[in-house]
Tab-separated table of C-alpha atoms in Angstrom:
chain	number	residue	atom	x	y	z
A	1	MET	CA	-148.136	-188.156	159.224
A	2	HIS	CA	-150.289	-187.546	162.284
A	3	ALA	CA	-148.410	-186.264	165.339
A	4	PRO	CA	-147.743	-188.873	168.034
A	5	TYR	CA	-149.919	-188.955	171.111
A	6	PRO	CA	-148.508	-188.820	174.667
A	7	VAL	CA	-146.679	-191.800	176.126
A	8	VAL	CA	-148.504	-194.737	177.644
A	9	ASP	CA	-148.158	-193.423	181.211
A	10	GLU	CA	-150.409	-190.464	180.323
A	11	LEU	CA	-153.085	-192.462	178.416
A	12	SER	CA	-155.268	-195.198	179.869
A	13	PRO	CA	-156.758	-198.099	177.881
A	14	ALA	CA	-160.283	-197.549	176.584
A	15	THR	CA	-163.013	-199.489	178.375
A	16	LEU	CA	-165.186	-202.058	176.623
A	17	ALA	CA	-168.231	-199.861	177.153
A	18	ARG	CA	-166.562	-196.935	175.373
A	19	ARG	CA	-165.400	-199.178	172.503
A	20	LEU	CA	-168.900	-200.616	172.179
A	21	SER	CA	-170.391	-197.117	172.160
A	22	ALA	CA	-168.058	-196.099	169.340
A	23	GLY	CA	-169.084	-199.156	167.298
A	24	VAL	CA	-172.774	-198.441	167.822
A	25	LEU	CA	-172.294	-194.823	166.683
A	26	ASP	CA	-170.412	-195.950	163.557
A	27	ALA	CA	-173.136	-198.493	162.729
A	28	GLY	CA	-175.855	-195.872	163.263
A	29	LEU	CA	-174.023	-193.436	160.995
A	30	LEU	CA	-173.754	-196.120	158.309
A	31	LEU	CA	-177.480	-196.862	158.612
A	32	VAL	CA	-178.531	-193.207	158.457
A	33	LEU	CA	-176.302	-192.251	155.500
A	34	GLY	CA	-177.421	-195.054	153.192
A	35	GLY	CA	-177.901	-198.367	154.893
A	36	TRP	CA	-181.645	-197.911	155.284
A	37	LEU	CA	-182.046	-197.685	151.484
A	38	ILE	CA	-181.077	-201.357	150.947
A	39	PRO	CA	-183.978	-202.927	152.923
A	40	ALA	CA	-186.305	-200.253	151.494
A	41	ALA	CA	-185.268	-201.228	147.958
A	42	ARG	CA	-186.041	-204.888	148.695
A	43	LEU	CA	-189.492	-203.999	149.977
A	44	ARG	CA	-190.287	-201.930	146.876
A	45	ASP	CA	-188.279	-204.205	144.564
A	46	THR	CA	-186.439	-201.192	143.134
A	47	ALA	CA	-183.005	-201.920	141.704
A	48	TRP	CA	-181.796	-198.334	141.403
A	49	LEU	CA	-182.653	-197.649	145.054
A	50	ALA	CA	-180.587	-200.670	146.118
A	51	LEU	CA	-177.708	-199.503	143.939
A	52	LEU	CA	-177.835	-196.022	145.492
A	53	GLY	CA	-177.919	-197.426	149.013
A	54	GLY	CA	-174.979	-199.757	148.326
A	55	SER	CA	-172.926	-196.896	146.844
A	56	LEU	CA	-173.552	-194.665	149.856
A	57	VAL	CA	-172.619	-197.477	152.231
A	58	LEU	CA	-169.385	-198.107	150.312
A	59	VAL	CA	-168.477	-194.396	150.442
A	60	VAL	CA	-169.094	-194.256	154.207
A	61	VAL	CA	-167.016	-197.419	154.790
A	62	VAL	CA	-164.076	-196.078	152.736
A	63	VAL	CA	-164.161	-192.686	154.487
A	64	GLN	CA	-164.291	-194.338	157.903
A	65	TRP	CA	-161.440	-196.686	156.889
A	66	ALA	CA	-159.271	-193.729	155.793
A	67	LEU	CA	-160.047	-191.777	158.972
A	68	HIS	CA	-159.254	-194.792	161.129
A	69	GLY	CA	-155.921	-195.371	159.409
A	70	ARG	CA	-154.711	-191.755	159.244
A	71	THR	CA	-156.018	-190.328	162.539
A	72	GLY	CA	-156.592	-193.438	164.641
A	73	ALA	CA	-160.311	-192.792	165.023
A	74	THR	CA	-163.621	-193.110	163.206
A	75	VAL	CA	-166.542	-190.749	163.725
A	76	GLY	CA	-167.746	-192.871	166.644
A	77	ARG	CA	-164.258	-192.962	168.193
A	78	PHE	CA	-163.937	-189.197	167.827
A	79	ALA	CA	-167.215	-188.803	169.689
A	80	THR	CA	-166.238	-191.168	172.508
A	81	GLY	CA	-162.635	-189.892	172.843
A	82	ILE	CA	-160.724	-193.087	171.986
A	83	ARG	CA	-157.997	-193.743	169.401
A	84	THR	CA	-156.377	-196.811	167.818
A	85	LEU	CA	-152.611	-196.176	168.051
A	86	ASP	CA	-149.374	-198.097	167.583
A	87	VAL	CA	-148.102	-199.786	170.747
A	88	GLU	CA	-144.622	-198.225	170.595
A	89	SER	CA	-144.734	-195.007	168.536
A	90	ARG	CA	-148.236	-193.861	169.591
A	91	ARG	CA	-149.021	-192.936	165.985
A	92	PRO	CA	-152.013	-194.002	163.862
A	93	ILE	CA	-151.492	-197.505	162.497
A	94	GLY	CA	-152.351	-196.849	158.832
A	95	MET	CA	-155.007	-198.259	156.516
A	96	LEU	CA	-153.364	-201.660	155.949
A	97	ARG	CA	-153.267	-202.515	159.654
A	98	VAL	CA	-156.825	-201.281	160.060
A	99	LEU	CA	-157.773	-203.672	157.279
A	100	LEU	CA	-155.957	-206.459	159.171
A	101	ARG	CA	-157.999	-205.707	162.310
A	102	GLY	CA	-161.188	-205.931	160.306
A	103	ALA	CA	-160.091	-209.192	158.721
A	104	VAL	CA	-159.631	-210.804	162.160
A	105	VAL	CA	-163.129	-209.695	163.190
A	106	ALA	CA	-164.559	-210.887	159.863
A	107	ALA	CA	-162.907	-214.274	160.365
A	108	GLY	CA	-164.987	-214.655	163.502
A	109	LEU	CA	-168.132	-214.443	161.362
A	110	LEU	CA	-167.252	-217.818	159.894
A	111	ALA	CA	-167.884	-219.420	163.313
A	112	PHE	CA	-171.648	-218.909	163.220
A	113	VAL	CA	-171.323	-215.150	163.909
A	114	VAL	CA	-170.566	-215.997	167.530
A	115	GLY	CA	-166.827	-215.914	166.776
A	116	ALA	CA	-167.015	-212.231	165.833
A	117	LEU	CA	-168.600	-211.424	169.187
A	118	VAL	CA	-165.841	-213.384	170.949
A	119	VAL	CA	-163.177	-211.422	169.054
A	120	LEU	CA	-164.805	-208.098	169.955
A	121	ALA	CA	-165.023	-209.195	173.609
A	122	SER	CA	-161.430	-210.524	173.695
A	123	PRO	CA	-160.007	-207.305	175.254
A	124	SER	CA	-161.538	-208.404	178.560
A	125	PHE	CA	-159.325	-211.537	178.454
A	126	ASP	CA	-156.070	-209.502	178.427
A	127	ARG	CA	-154.173	-210.288	181.652
A	128	THR	CA	-151.803	-207.338	181.254
A	129	GLY	CA	-154.586	-204.847	181.966
A	130	ARG	CA	-154.091	-202.972	178.658
A	131	ARG	CA	-157.351	-204.439	177.185
A	132	ARG	CA	-155.803	-205.529	173.875
A	133	GLY	CA	-158.035	-207.910	171.931
A	134	TRP	CA	-157.008	-210.536	169.436
A	135	HIS	CA	-157.474	-208.090	166.545
A	136	ASP	CA	-155.359	-205.520	168.433
A	137	LEU	CA	-152.572	-208.049	168.908
A	138	ALA	CA	-152.635	-208.959	165.217
A	139	ALA	CA	-152.297	-205.317	164.138
A	140	ARG	CA	-149.865	-204.401	166.992
A	141	ASP	CA	-152.108	-201.579	168.174
A	142	GLU	CA	-153.783	-200.426	171.357
A	143	VAL	CA	-157.093	-198.608	171.835
A	144	LEU	CA	-156.472	-195.724	174.273
A	145	ASP	CA	-158.565	-193.072	175.971
A	146	VAL	CA	-157.124	-189.726	174.853
A	147	ARG	CA	-159.413	-187.474	176.852
A	148	SER	CA	-156.584	-187.045	179.390
A	149	ARG	CA	-154.647	-185.015	176.789
A	150	VAL	CA	-156.722	-181.948	177.679
A	151	LEU	CA	-154.795	-180.111	180.363
A	152	VAL	CA	-156.425	-177.593	182.655
A	153	GLN	CA	-154.180	-174.639	183.276
A	154	ALA	CA	-153.796	-173.927	186.967
A	155	PRO	CA	-154.611	-170.410	188.100
A	156	PRO	CA	-151.551	-168.243	188.559
A	157	THR	CA	-150.130	-168.115	192.039
A	158	PRO	CA	-150.699	-164.708	193.584
A	159	VAL	CA	-147.500	-162.806	194.186
A	160	ARG	CA	-147.074	-161.706	197.769
A	161	LEU	CA	-145.122	-158.554	198.259
A	162	PRO	CA	-142.686	-158.652	201.162
A	163	GLU	CA	-143.810	-156.757	204.201
A	164	PRO	CA	-141.662	-153.776	205.088
A	165	ALA	CA	-139.285	-154.557	207.892
A	166	PRO	CA	-139.835	-152.594	211.092
A	167	THR	CA	-137.399	-149.774	211.645
A	168	PRO	CA	-134.972	-150.804	214.393
A	169	VAL	CA	-134.942	-148.600	217.438
A	170	ARG	CA	-131.487	-147.150	217.997
A	171	GLN	CA	-130.392	-147.239	221.584
A	172	GLU	CA	-128.193	-144.535	222.931
A	173	ARG	CA	-124.641	-145.772	223.337
A	174	ARG	CA	-122.701	-144.896	226.431
A	175	PRO	CA	-118.997	-144.192	226.194
A	176	VAL	CA	-116.870	-147.123	227.351
A	177	SER	CA	-113.179	-147.547	227.917
A	178	VAL	CA	-111.631	-149.544	225.059
A	179	PRO	CA	-108.023	-150.345	224.105
A	180	GLY	CA	-106.290	-148.161	221.582
A	181	TRP	CA	-106.131	-150.823	218.872
A	182	ALA	CA	-109.927	-151.177	218.888
A	183	VAL	CA	-110.345	-147.462	218.115
A	184	ALA	CA	-107.729	-147.637	215.388
A	185	GLU	CA	-109.388	-150.610	213.754
A	186	SER	CA	-112.927	-149.158	213.826
A	187	SER	CA	-112.559	-147.762	210.321
A	188	ALA	CA	-111.324	-151.166	209.059
A	189	ALA	CA	-114.345	-152.816	210.656
A	190	ASN	CA	-116.680	-150.368	208.893
A	191	ARG	CA	-114.932	-151.063	205.590
A	192	GLY	CA	-115.425	-154.786	206.133
A	193	THR	CA	-119.150	-154.272	206.805
A	194	ASP	CA	-119.500	-152.162	203.654
A	195	LEU	CA	-117.758	-154.897	201.682
A	196	LEU	CA	-120.175	-157.487	203.030
A	197	ASP	CA	-123.133	-155.313	201.981
A	198	VAL	CA	-121.873	-155.613	198.403
A	199	LEU	CA	-121.007	-159.323	198.464
A	200	LEU	CA	-124.040	-160.494	200.424
A	201	ASP	CA	-127.739	-159.941	199.738
A	202	GLU	CA	-128.908	-158.055	202.784
A	203	GLY	CA	-132.522	-158.114	201.557
A	204	ARG	CA	-133.081	-161.726	202.544
A	205	PRO	CA	-132.260	-163.526	205.790
A	206	ALA	CA	-129.148	-165.684	205.656
A	207	ALA	CA	-129.630	-169.409	206.189
A	208	LEU	CA	-128.012	-170.630	209.388
A	209	VAL	CA	-125.629	-173.510	208.605
A	210	LEU	CA	-123.909	-174.740	211.751
A	211	ALA	CA	-120.402	-176.103	211.467
A	212	PRO	CA	-119.490	-179.189	213.497
A	213	ILE	CA	-118.067	-178.559	216.948
A	214	SER	CA	-115.129	-180.860	216.189
A	215	PRO	CA	-113.692	-179.461	212.946
A	216	GLN	CA	-113.721	-182.046	210.162
A	217	ARG	CA	-110.577	-182.575	208.126
A	218	SER	CA	-112.228	-183.443	204.815
A	219	GLY	CA	-110.178	-180.738	203.102
A	220	PRO	CA	-107.191	-178.458	203.779
A	221	ASP	CA	-107.617	-175.281	205.779
A	222	LEU	CA	-107.782	-172.017	203.907
A	223	ASP	CA	-104.353	-170.505	203.362
A	224	THR	CA	-104.734	-166.759	203.681
A	225	ARG	CA	-101.734	-166.219	201.440
A	226	ALA	CA	-103.694	-167.659	198.479
A	227	THR	CA	-106.979	-165.893	199.303
A	228	PRO	CA	-108.042	-162.774	197.342
A	229	VAL	CA	-107.669	-159.816	199.652
A	230	VAL	CA	-109.154	-156.370	199.724
A	231	ARG	CA	-106.486	-153.694	199.755
A	232	GLN	CA	-106.915	-150.159	200.927
A	233	VAL	CA	-107.532	-147.757	198.075
A	234	GLY	CA	-105.295	-144.710	198.103
A	235	LEU	CA	-106.897	-141.280	197.947
A	236	SER	CA	-106.299	-139.102	194.905
A	237	TYR	CA	-106.161	-135.933	196.944
A	238	GLY	CA	-104.157	-134.663	199.920
A	239	LEU	CA	-101.119	-132.610	200.772
A	240	ALA	CA	-97.971	-132.312	198.756
A	241	PRO	CA	-95.742	-135.425	198.791
A	242	GLU	CA	-92.935	-133.675	200.650
A	243	LEU	CA	-95.410	-132.677	203.394
A	244	GLU	CA	-96.951	-136.140	203.691
A	245	MET	CA	-93.612	-137.928	204.052
A	246	THR	CA	-92.806	-139.005	207.581
A	247	ARG	CA	-89.441	-137.825	208.817
A	248	PRO	CA	-87.213	-140.289	210.665
A	249	ALA	CA	-87.113	-139.707	214.405
A	250	GLY	CA	-83.851	-139.184	216.222
A	251	PRO	CA	-82.442	-141.350	218.992
A	252	ARG	CA	-84.151	-141.110	222.387
A	253	ASP	CA	-82.451	-141.662	225.713
A	254	ASP	CA	-85.538	-141.194	227.872
A	255	LEU	CA	-87.078	-144.609	227.094
A	256	VAL	CA	-86.277	-147.363	229.562
A	257	ALA	CA	-87.359	-150.957	228.909
A	258	GLN	CA	-89.602	-152.349	231.637
A	259	PRO	CA	-88.567	-155.633	233.238
A	260	ALA	CA	-90.436	-158.632	231.922
A	261	ASP	CA	-93.046	-160.184	234.167
A	262	SER	CA	-92.029	-163.365	235.857
A	263	VAL	CA	-95.521	-164.823	235.596
A	264	ALA	CA	-95.575	-168.178	233.790
A	265	VAL	CA	-97.454	-168.108	230.484
A	266	ASP	CA	-99.456	-171.105	229.272
A	267	ARG	CA	-98.255	-171.704	225.702
A	268	THR	CA	-100.978	-174.275	224.839
A	269	VAL	CA	-103.846	-171.774	224.701
A	270	ALA	CA	-104.703	-168.737	222.641
A	271	GLU	CA	-105.585	-165.320	223.999
A	272	VAL	CA	-107.939	-162.832	222.367
A	273	GLU	CA	-108.765	-159.274	223.375
A	274	LEU	CA	-112.301	-157.993	222.889
A	275	ALA	CA	-113.126	-154.439	221.907
A	276	ASP	CA	-114.351	-153.674	225.444
A	277	GLY	CA	-110.906	-154.479	226.870
A	278	ARG	CA	-111.569	-157.991	228.154
A	279	ARG	CA	-108.959	-160.671	227.494
A	280	VAL	CA	-110.180	-164.259	227.117
A	281	LEU	CA	-108.094	-167.448	227.087
A	282	ILE	CA	-109.301	-170.134	224.655
A	283	ALA	CA	-108.055	-173.694	225.151
A	284	ARG	CA	-109.730	-175.615	222.312
A	285	THR	CA	-113.034	-174.340	220.863
A	286	ALA	CA	-115.092	-171.238	221.624
A	287	LEU	CA	-118.376	-169.865	220.267
A	288	VAL	CA	-118.633	-166.081	220.146
A	289	GLY	CA	-121.872	-164.147	219.838
A	290	ARG	CA	-124.509	-162.015	221.461
A	291	ASN	CA	-125.920	-165.013	223.358
A	292	PRO	CA	-124.114	-168.189	222.191
A	293	ALA	CA	-125.459	-171.619	223.106
A	294	SER	CA	-124.386	-175.205	222.431
A	295	ASP	CA	-125.217	-178.675	223.694
A	296	ALA	CA	-121.548	-179.669	223.575
A	297	ASP	CA	-118.993	-178.828	226.228
A	298	VAL	CA	-117.386	-175.814	224.534
A	299	GLN	CA	-116.368	-172.384	225.744
A	300	LEU	CA	-118.963	-169.632	225.242
A	301	VAL	CA	-117.852	-166.006	224.854
A	302	ARG	CA	-120.617	-163.434	225.113
A	303	VAL	CA	-120.161	-159.895	223.749
A	304	VAL	CA	-122.176	-156.828	224.660
A	305	ASP	CA	-124.008	-155.478	221.590
A	306	PRO	CA	-126.946	-153.143	222.326
A	307	ALA	CA	-127.537	-152.567	218.583
A	308	ARG	CA	-128.039	-156.354	218.003
A	309	SER	CA	-125.683	-156.329	215.027
A	310	VAL	CA	-124.024	-159.541	216.265
A	311	SER	CA	-125.857	-162.871	215.823
A	312	LYS	CA	-126.600	-165.034	218.835
A	313	THR	CA	-123.916	-167.521	217.747
A	314	HIS	CA	-121.880	-165.448	215.301
A	315	LEU	CA	-118.522	-167.179	214.867
A	316	GLN	CA	-116.379	-170.065	216.098
A	317	ILE	CA	-112.729	-169.962	217.163
A	318	GLY	CA	-110.583	-173.090	217.118
A	319	VAL	CA	-107.212	-173.488	218.820
A	320	GLU	CA	-104.817	-176.195	217.678
A	321	PRO	CA	-101.092	-176.834	218.196
A	322	GLY	CA	-100.504	-175.558	214.677
A	323	GLY	CA	-102.338	-172.256	215.105
A	324	VAL	CA	-105.689	-170.536	215.515
A	325	TRP	CA	-108.586	-170.358	213.024
A	326	VAL	CA	-111.958	-168.624	212.887
A	327	ALA	CA	-115.137	-169.649	211.027
A	328	ASP	CA	-118.422	-167.785	210.484
A	329	ARG	CA	-121.489	-169.691	211.753
A	330	GLY	CA	-123.962	-168.364	209.186
A	331	SER	CA	-124.345	-164.944	210.796
A	332	THR	CA	-126.505	-162.156	209.408
A	333	ASN	CA	-123.813	-159.454	209.078
A	334	GLY	CA	-120.861	-161.743	208.313
A	335	THR	CA	-117.265	-161.828	209.540
A	336	VAL	CA	-114.150	-160.073	208.181
A	337	VAL	CA	-110.536	-160.837	209.163
A	338	THR	CA	-107.995	-158.012	208.941
A	339	LEU	CA	-104.424	-159.337	208.828
A	340	PRO	CA	-101.526	-157.494	210.461
A	341	ASP	CA	-100.389	-156.175	207.069
A	342	GLY	CA	-103.790	-154.533	206.443
A	343	ALA	CA	-105.183	-157.142	204.032
A	344	GLN	CA	-108.784	-158.211	204.637
A	345	VAL	CA	-110.393	-161.645	204.135
A	346	VAL	CA	-114.170	-162.160	204.009
A	347	CYS	CA	-115.023	-165.348	205.946
A	348	ARG	CA	-117.423	-167.670	204.198
A	349	VAL	CA	-119.885	-169.752	206.194
A	350	ASP	CA	-118.163	-172.747	207.876
A	351	GLN	CA	-114.861	-171.903	206.099
A	352	GLN	CA	-111.865	-171.987	208.446
A	353	VAL	CA	-109.567	-168.974	208.068
A	354	ARG	CA	-106.176	-169.055	209.777
A	355	LEU	CA	-105.323	-166.136	212.067
A	356	ARG	CA	-101.916	-164.634	212.651
A	357	VAL	CA	-100.970	-162.984	215.908
A	358	GLY	CA	-102.172	-159.391	215.706
A	359	SER	CA	-105.058	-160.159	213.311
A	360	THR	CA	-108.373	-158.421	213.984
A	361	VAL	CA	-111.763	-160.139	213.492
A	362	SER	CA	-114.667	-157.751	212.812
A	363	PHE	CA	-118.223	-159.061	213.303
A	364	GLY	CA	-121.170	-156.655	213.302
A	365	ASP	CA	-120.301	-153.595	215.345
A	366	CYS	CA	-117.871	-155.603	217.508
A	367	SER	CA	-114.358	-156.903	216.997
A	368	LEU	CA	-111.633	-158.903	218.683
A	369	ARG	CA	-107.874	-159.266	218.219
A	370	LEU	CA	-105.655	-162.340	218.484
A	371	VAL	CA	-103.094	-161.423	221.128
A	372	ARG	CA	-101.328	-164.763	221.520
A	373	ALA	CA	-101.336	-168.110	219.679
A	374	PRO	CA	-100.104	-171.464	221.056
A	375	GLY	CA	-96.323	-171.487	221.238
A	376	SER	CA	-95.916	-167.709	220.822
A	377	ASP	CA	-95.495	-164.748	223.135
A	378	PRO	CA	-98.343	-162.231	223.564
A	379	VAL	CA	-98.258	-158.926	221.689
A	380	SER	CA	-99.045	-155.598	223.228
């Protein structure tokens, strides 16, 4: 069986001019291959010449009938690019239905030949726009223009190689006075950056997805106890175990506890300490970055970063009665939280991660530490 043609949306109905051209070509082929012998035999009154002409005409009609039924086209329809196909399956209709089409046209010859012309012109009366004549309706077929099946392959899109990124100019860093914890946590911050280089694709710029200023409660906050953590890997080399063991210290009588300050402490805010020694109180929401900006009335915390490793709006800190959380704002170098027990959590974009007092947040070459949460006393 002939393969089906494309669906109706890809094929348009054949015009009357194209159908008429196909019929004229088929009639001309019939006349050239034997039809001219019949009138010539009558002029010469030669019986064998008439018999030869009639035989050739019969052979051409049968061949055209078989082609029309099996492929959906005669020689004239092949030349004009139209096919007679089934309305639903888009396959050739077969020889019996082709014979039915011809019988409807032949019935029009009984009406003084004019009826045949009306049948052939009936496709123009079709109100559906598919140009199906009375003979097409009887055989449940449709004459379609299949020239649209030829697809022109589009030229391949040229591949553009990425331009090499300019080498950043390193600025000389001046020594600054920082708290002791910031120096101790510098190695943890570097480990967090190395981890982000593995988890994130640094070759492409990260898409900036801004979290809402008022945190939505569509889902529960991230519980750091159920989050996969990155533990420190022990070294396989070093001193002997008895030399690496820390000996317990003896009692000391020279340490005297300092009297507690009598200054009142606001227990409804959180306090963070930046790596440069500044301490910042956060009441509700704060945006931290190299040059943070927001249209809403929120607190903006700017950090000094000559190397530009911190994004303009890098992370967001939220303070609630139940605790403090941090969320990355789609930064380039990411954010890593180091818990007091040494476990590290990589912050996903717009994912709220709860902080415990004493936790360190590393972002770029900078970091900050949660000194006090609402309802708790500050740590040293």
